[in-house]
Short mmCIF file of N, CA and C in Angstrom, two decimals:
data_model
loop_
_atom_site.label_atom_id
_atom_site.label_comp_id
_atom_site.label_asym_id
_atom_site.label_seq_id
_atom_site.Cartn_x
_atom_site.Cartn_y
_atom_site.Cartn_z
N MET A 120 -1.07 -10.56 21.33
CA MET A 120 -1.14 -9.29 20.66
C MET A 120 -1.80 -8.25 21.55
N ASP A 121 -1.43 -7.05 21.29
CA ASP A 121 -1.92 -5.91 22.05
C ASP A 121 -3.37 -5.60 21.63
N ALA A 122 -4.18 -5.23 22.60
CA ALA A 122 -5.59 -4.93 22.31
C ALA A 122 -5.71 -3.72 21.40
N SER A 123 -4.85 -2.72 21.56
CA SER A 123 -4.92 -1.54 20.70
C SER A 123 -4.55 -1.91 19.26
N TYR A 124 -3.61 -2.84 19.10
CA TYR A 124 -3.26 -3.31 17.76
C TYR A 124 -4.46 -4.03 17.13
N GLU A 125 -5.10 -4.88 17.91
CA GLU A 125 -6.27 -5.61 17.41
C GLU A 125 -7.39 -4.64 17.03
N ALA A 126 -7.59 -3.61 17.85
CA ALA A 126 -8.63 -2.63 17.56
C ALA A 126 -8.29 -1.86 16.27
N ALA A 127 -7.04 -1.48 16.12
CA ALA A 127 -6.62 -0.76 14.90
C ALA A 127 -6.77 -1.66 13.68
N ARG A 128 -6.42 -2.92 13.83
CA ARG A 128 -6.55 -3.87 12.72
C ARG A 128 -8.03 -4.05 12.35
N GLY A 129 -8.88 -4.14 13.36
CA GLY A 129 -10.31 -4.27 13.12
C GLY A 129 -10.87 -3.05 12.41
N LEU A 130 -10.43 -1.87 12.81
CA LEU A 130 -10.90 -0.65 12.15
C LEU A 130 -10.41 -0.60 10.70
N THR A 131 -9.18 -1.04 10.47
CA THR A 131 -8.66 -1.07 9.10
C THR A 131 -9.47 -2.04 8.24
N ASP A 132 -9.77 -3.22 8.80
CA ASP A 132 -10.58 -4.19 8.06
C ASP A 132 -11.97 -3.65 7.78
N LEU A 133 -12.57 -3.00 8.76
CA LEU A 133 -13.90 -2.41 8.58
C LEU A 133 -13.86 -1.31 7.52
N GLU A 134 -12.85 -0.49 7.55
CA GLU A 134 -12.70 0.57 6.56
C GLU A 134 -12.57 -0.03 5.16
N GLY A 135 -11.78 -1.09 5.04
CA GLY A 135 -11.63 -1.76 3.75
C GLY A 135 -12.95 -2.32 3.25
N PHE A 136 -13.69 -2.97 4.15
CA PHE A 136 -14.99 -3.52 3.76
C PHE A 136 -15.94 -2.43 3.31
N LEU A 137 -16.00 -1.33 4.05
CA LEU A 137 -16.88 -0.23 3.69
C LEU A 137 -16.48 0.39 2.35
N TYR A 138 -15.19 0.47 2.10
CA TYR A 138 -14.71 1.00 0.82
C TYR A 138 -15.18 0.11 -0.33
N TRP A 139 -14.96 -1.20 -0.19
CA TRP A 139 -15.37 -2.13 -1.25
C TRP A 139 -16.89 -2.13 -1.44
N GLU A 140 -17.62 -2.08 -0.35
CA GLU A 140 -19.08 -2.09 -0.44
C GLU A 140 -19.58 -0.81 -1.13
N ALA A 141 -18.99 0.34 -0.80
CA ALA A 141 -19.38 1.59 -1.45
C ALA A 141 -19.06 1.55 -2.93
N HIS A 142 -17.92 0.98 -3.27
CA HIS A 142 -17.55 0.86 -4.68
C HIS A 142 -18.53 -0.06 -5.42
N ARG A 143 -18.88 -1.17 -4.80
CA ARG A 143 -19.82 -2.11 -5.41
C ARG A 143 -21.18 -1.47 -5.61
N ARG A 144 -21.66 -0.76 -4.60
CA ARG A 144 -22.97 -0.09 -4.72
C ARG A 144 -22.96 0.97 -5.81
N SER A 145 -21.88 1.72 -5.89
CA SER A 145 -21.77 2.75 -6.91
C SER A 145 -21.76 2.13 -8.30
N ALA A 146 -21.01 1.05 -8.46
CA ALA A 146 -20.99 0.35 -9.76
C ALA A 146 -22.37 -0.19 -10.10
N HIS A 147 -23.05 -0.73 -9.11
CA HIS A 147 -24.40 -1.27 -9.34
C HIS A 147 -25.37 -0.16 -9.75
N ARG A 148 -25.26 0.97 -9.10
CA ARG A 148 -26.13 2.11 -9.44
C ARG A 148 -25.87 2.57 -10.87
N ARG A 149 -24.59 2.70 -11.26
CA ARG A 149 -24.26 3.11 -12.62
C ARG A 149 -24.78 2.10 -13.65
N ALA A 150 -24.63 0.82 -13.34
CA ALA A 150 -25.10 -0.23 -14.26
C ALA A 150 -26.61 -0.19 -14.40
N THR A 151 -27.30 0.01 -13.28
CA THR A 151 -28.76 0.08 -13.31
C THR A 151 -29.23 1.26 -14.14
N GLU A 152 -28.59 2.42 -13.96
CA GLU A 152 -28.94 3.61 -14.74
C GLU A 152 -28.68 3.39 -16.22
N PHE A 153 -27.56 2.74 -16.55
CA PHE A 153 -27.26 2.47 -17.94
C PHE A 153 -28.28 1.52 -18.56
N ALA A 154 -28.55 0.42 -17.86
CA ALA A 154 -29.49 -0.58 -18.39
C ALA A 154 -30.90 0.02 -18.55
N ALA A 155 -31.26 0.95 -17.69
CA ALA A 155 -32.59 1.56 -17.78
C ALA A 155 -32.70 2.44 -19.02
N ARG A 156 -31.60 3.02 -19.49
CA ARG A 156 -31.63 3.89 -20.66
C ARG A 156 -31.66 3.11 -21.97
N VAL A 157 -31.23 1.85 -21.92
CA VAL A 157 -31.19 1.06 -23.16
C VAL A 157 -32.60 0.50 -23.39
N THR A 158 -33.13 0.79 -24.56
CA THR A 158 -34.49 0.33 -24.87
C THR A 158 -34.46 -1.07 -25.47
N GLY A 159 -35.52 -1.80 -25.24
CA GLY A 159 -35.69 -3.10 -25.85
C GLY A 159 -35.05 -4.26 -25.09
N LEU A 160 -34.55 -4.01 -23.89
CA LEU A 160 -33.95 -5.09 -23.12
C LEU A 160 -34.98 -5.70 -22.19
N SER A 161 -34.92 -6.99 -22.06
CA SER A 161 -35.79 -7.65 -21.08
C SER A 161 -35.19 -7.44 -19.69
N GLU A 162 -35.97 -7.76 -18.69
CA GLU A 162 -35.48 -7.63 -17.31
C GLU A 162 -34.27 -8.54 -17.07
N ALA A 163 -34.29 -9.73 -17.66
CA ALA A 163 -33.16 -10.66 -17.51
C ALA A 163 -31.91 -10.09 -18.17
N GLN A 164 -32.06 -9.45 -19.32
CA GLN A 164 -30.91 -8.85 -20.00
C GLN A 164 -30.35 -7.67 -19.19
N LYS A 165 -31.26 -6.87 -18.64
CA LYS A 165 -30.82 -5.75 -17.80
C LYS A 165 -30.06 -6.28 -16.58
N ALA A 166 -30.59 -7.32 -15.96
CA ALA A 166 -29.93 -7.90 -14.79
C ALA A 166 -28.55 -8.46 -15.18
N GLU A 167 -28.46 -9.07 -16.36
CA GLU A 167 -27.19 -9.61 -16.84
C GLU A 167 -26.17 -8.50 -17.05
N ILE A 168 -26.61 -7.40 -17.68
CA ILE A 168 -25.71 -6.26 -17.88
C ILE A 168 -25.26 -5.70 -16.54
N GLU A 169 -26.16 -5.53 -15.61
CA GLU A 169 -25.81 -5.02 -14.29
C GLU A 169 -24.81 -5.93 -13.60
N TRP A 170 -25.07 -7.24 -13.63
CA TRP A 170 -24.16 -8.18 -12.97
C TRP A 170 -22.78 -8.13 -13.61
N TRP A 171 -22.74 -8.13 -14.95
CA TRP A 171 -21.46 -8.11 -15.65
C TRP A 171 -20.67 -6.86 -15.32
N TYR A 172 -21.33 -5.71 -15.35
CA TYR A 172 -20.65 -4.44 -15.09
C TYR A 172 -20.10 -4.38 -13.66
N VAL A 173 -20.91 -4.80 -12.71
CA VAL A 173 -20.45 -4.78 -11.31
C VAL A 173 -19.25 -5.70 -11.13
N GLU A 174 -19.30 -6.88 -11.69
CA GLU A 174 -18.18 -7.82 -11.59
C GLU A 174 -16.92 -7.25 -12.26
N GLU A 175 -17.12 -6.63 -13.41
CA GLU A 175 -15.99 -6.02 -14.14
C GLU A 175 -15.36 -4.91 -13.30
N GLN A 176 -16.18 -4.07 -12.71
CA GLN A 176 -15.67 -2.98 -11.89
C GLN A 176 -14.93 -3.50 -10.65
N ILE A 177 -15.45 -4.55 -10.07
CA ILE A 177 -14.77 -5.15 -8.90
C ILE A 177 -13.40 -5.68 -9.31
N GLN A 178 -13.33 -6.34 -10.47
CA GLN A 178 -12.04 -6.86 -10.95
C GLN A 178 -11.05 -5.73 -11.24
N VAL A 179 -11.54 -4.66 -11.86
CA VAL A 179 -10.68 -3.52 -12.15
C VAL A 179 -10.16 -2.91 -10.86
N CYS A 180 -11.05 -2.73 -9.91
CA CYS A 180 -10.66 -2.15 -8.62
C CYS A 180 -9.67 -3.05 -7.89
N ARG A 181 -9.90 -4.35 -7.93
CA ARG A 181 -9.00 -5.31 -7.29
C ARG A 181 -7.61 -5.26 -7.92
N LYS A 182 -7.57 -5.22 -9.26
CA LYS A 182 -6.27 -5.15 -9.97
C LYS A 182 -5.55 -3.85 -9.63
N LEU A 183 -6.29 -2.76 -9.58
CA LEU A 183 -5.70 -1.47 -9.24
C LEU A 183 -5.14 -1.50 -7.81
N THR A 184 -5.90 -2.06 -6.90
CA THR A 184 -5.45 -2.16 -5.52
C THR A 184 -4.20 -3.03 -5.41
N GLU A 185 -4.17 -4.14 -6.15
CA GLU A 185 -2.99 -5.01 -6.15
C GLU A 185 -1.78 -4.26 -6.71
N HIS A 186 -1.99 -3.50 -7.78
CA HIS A 186 -0.90 -2.74 -8.37
C HIS A 186 -0.35 -1.72 -7.38
N ILE A 187 -1.24 -1.01 -6.73
CA ILE A 187 -0.79 0.00 -5.74
C ILE A 187 -0.06 -0.68 -4.59
N THR A 188 -0.58 -1.81 -4.13
CA THR A 188 0.07 -2.54 -3.05
C THR A 188 1.46 -3.01 -3.46
N ASP A 189 1.57 -3.55 -4.67
CA ASP A 189 2.88 -4.00 -5.17
C ASP A 189 3.85 -2.83 -5.27
N HIS A 190 3.35 -1.69 -5.75
CA HIS A 190 4.21 -0.51 -5.87
C HIS A 190 4.67 -0.03 -4.50
N PHE A 191 3.77 0.06 -3.54
CA PHE A 191 4.15 0.47 -2.20
C PHE A 191 5.16 -0.48 -1.59
N THR A 192 4.96 -1.78 -1.81
CA THR A 192 5.90 -2.78 -1.28
C THR A 192 7.28 -2.58 -1.89
N ALA A 193 7.33 -2.36 -3.20
CA ALA A 193 8.62 -2.14 -3.86
C ALA A 193 9.30 -0.88 -3.35
N VAL A 194 8.54 0.18 -3.19
CA VAL A 194 9.11 1.43 -2.67
C VAL A 194 9.60 1.23 -1.24
N GLU A 195 8.82 0.52 -0.43
CA GLU A 195 9.21 0.27 0.95
C GLU A 195 10.51 -0.55 1.00
N GLU A 196 10.64 -1.57 0.15
CA GLU A 196 11.86 -2.37 0.10
C GLU A 196 13.05 -1.52 -0.33
N HIS A 197 12.83 -0.67 -1.33
CA HIS A 197 13.90 0.21 -1.78
C HIS A 197 14.37 1.13 -0.65
N HIS A 198 13.43 1.72 0.06
CA HIS A 198 13.79 2.62 1.16
C HIS A 198 14.47 1.86 2.30
N ALA A 199 14.05 0.65 2.56
CA ALA A 199 14.69 -0.15 3.62
C ALA A 199 16.14 -0.45 3.25
N LYS A 200 16.38 -0.81 1.98
CA LYS A 200 17.76 -1.07 1.54
C LYS A 200 18.61 0.19 1.62
N ARG A 201 18.04 1.29 1.16
CA ARG A 201 18.77 2.56 1.19
C ARG A 201 19.07 2.98 2.62
N TYR A 202 18.12 2.82 3.51
CA TYR A 202 18.33 3.16 4.92
C TYR A 202 19.44 2.29 5.51
N ALA A 203 19.45 1.00 5.17
CA ALA A 203 20.50 0.11 5.67
C ALA A 203 21.87 0.56 5.17
N GLN A 204 21.96 0.97 3.90
CA GLN A 204 23.22 1.47 3.36
C GLN A 204 23.66 2.74 4.10
N LEU A 205 22.74 3.65 4.31
CA LEU A 205 23.07 4.89 5.01
C LEU A 205 23.49 4.61 6.45
N ARG A 206 22.81 3.67 7.10
CA ARG A 206 23.15 3.32 8.47
C ARG A 206 24.56 2.72 8.55
N ARG A 207 24.88 1.81 7.60
CA ARG A 207 26.22 1.23 7.57
C ARG A 207 27.27 2.31 7.34
N GLY A 208 26.97 3.24 6.44
CA GLY A 208 27.90 4.35 6.19
C GLY A 208 28.10 5.21 7.42
N ALA A 209 27.02 5.47 8.13
CA ALA A 209 27.12 6.27 9.36
C ALA A 209 27.93 5.54 10.43
N TYR A 210 27.72 4.23 10.56
CA TYR A 210 28.51 3.45 11.52
C TYR A 210 29.99 3.49 11.15
N PHE A 211 30.29 3.32 9.87
CA PHE A 211 31.68 3.34 9.42
C PHE A 211 32.31 4.70 9.66
N ALA A 212 31.58 5.77 9.33
CA ALA A 212 32.10 7.13 9.55
C ALA A 212 32.34 7.38 11.03
N THR A 213 31.44 6.92 11.87
CA THR A 213 31.61 7.07 13.32
C THR A 213 32.84 6.31 13.79
N LEU A 214 33.04 5.12 13.27
CA LEU A 214 34.21 4.32 13.64
C LEU A 214 35.50 5.03 13.23
N VAL A 215 35.53 5.55 12.01
CA VAL A 215 36.72 6.25 11.54
C VAL A 215 36.98 7.49 12.38
N ILE A 216 35.95 8.26 12.66
CA ILE A 216 36.13 9.47 13.48
C ILE A 216 36.63 9.10 14.87
N ASN A 217 36.06 8.06 15.47
CA ASN A 217 36.52 7.63 16.80
C ASN A 217 37.96 7.17 16.77
N MET A 218 38.35 6.48 15.70
CA MET A 218 39.74 6.02 15.60
C MET A 218 40.69 7.21 15.47
N VAL A 219 40.29 8.20 14.67
CA VAL A 219 41.12 9.40 14.51
C VAL A 219 41.23 10.15 15.83
N VAL A 220 40.12 10.33 16.51
CA VAL A 220 40.13 11.03 17.80
C VAL A 220 40.96 10.25 18.81
N LEU A 221 40.83 8.93 18.84
CA LEU A 221 41.63 8.11 19.75
C LEU A 221 43.11 8.21 19.42
N GLY A 222 43.43 8.19 18.12
CA GLY A 222 44.84 8.33 17.71
C GLY A 222 45.40 9.69 18.09
N LEU A 223 44.63 10.77 17.85
CA LEU A 223 45.09 12.10 18.22
C LEU A 223 45.22 12.25 19.73
N SER A 224 44.24 11.70 20.46
CA SER A 224 44.30 11.77 21.92
C SER A 224 45.52 11.01 22.44
N SER A 225 45.75 9.85 21.87
CA SER A 225 46.92 9.06 22.29
C SER A 225 48.20 9.81 21.98
N GLY A 226 48.25 10.43 20.82
CA GLY A 226 49.43 11.20 20.45
C GLY A 226 49.67 12.37 21.39
N VAL A 227 48.61 13.06 21.75
CA VAL A 227 48.72 14.20 22.66
C VAL A 227 49.16 13.72 24.03
N ILE A 228 48.55 12.63 24.52
CA ILE A 228 48.88 12.11 25.86
C ILE A 228 50.33 11.62 25.86
N LEU A 229 50.72 10.85 24.87
CA LEU A 229 52.09 10.34 24.81
C LEU A 229 53.08 11.46 24.57
N GLY A 230 52.68 12.49 23.84
CA GLY A 230 53.57 13.63 23.60
C GLY A 230 53.79 14.45 24.84
N THR A 231 52.82 14.52 25.71
CA THR A 231 52.98 15.31 26.94
C THR A 231 53.67 14.52 28.02
N VAL A 232 53.68 13.19 27.92
CA VAL A 232 54.32 12.36 28.95
C VAL A 232 55.82 12.43 28.80
N ARG A 233 56.37 12.57 27.63
CA ARG A 233 57.83 12.57 27.42
C ARG A 233 58.43 13.81 27.89
#
């Protein structure tokens, strides 16, 4: 593999990690703020609420990311099929045009030879 490809892949992986980590920290901060406002909770209960909320947010984010990935994959497949159809049509049109031009050229050449 090319070193530039590896570097780009590494940067993409790092960006993904930083995105997930920022999302996790944000969810943890929101959960901590929520648990602090609820009166009468023990520290263990607050920790449980924080853990549950962060895990729930991670699952929601993961499902959303999977949905977006599936959608992009479907769109990409659709465009690939459509491009293949257009390419085949262009090849066929080029073939027909070349045959017509060849036929006309042959007719002109044979017509001038007689």
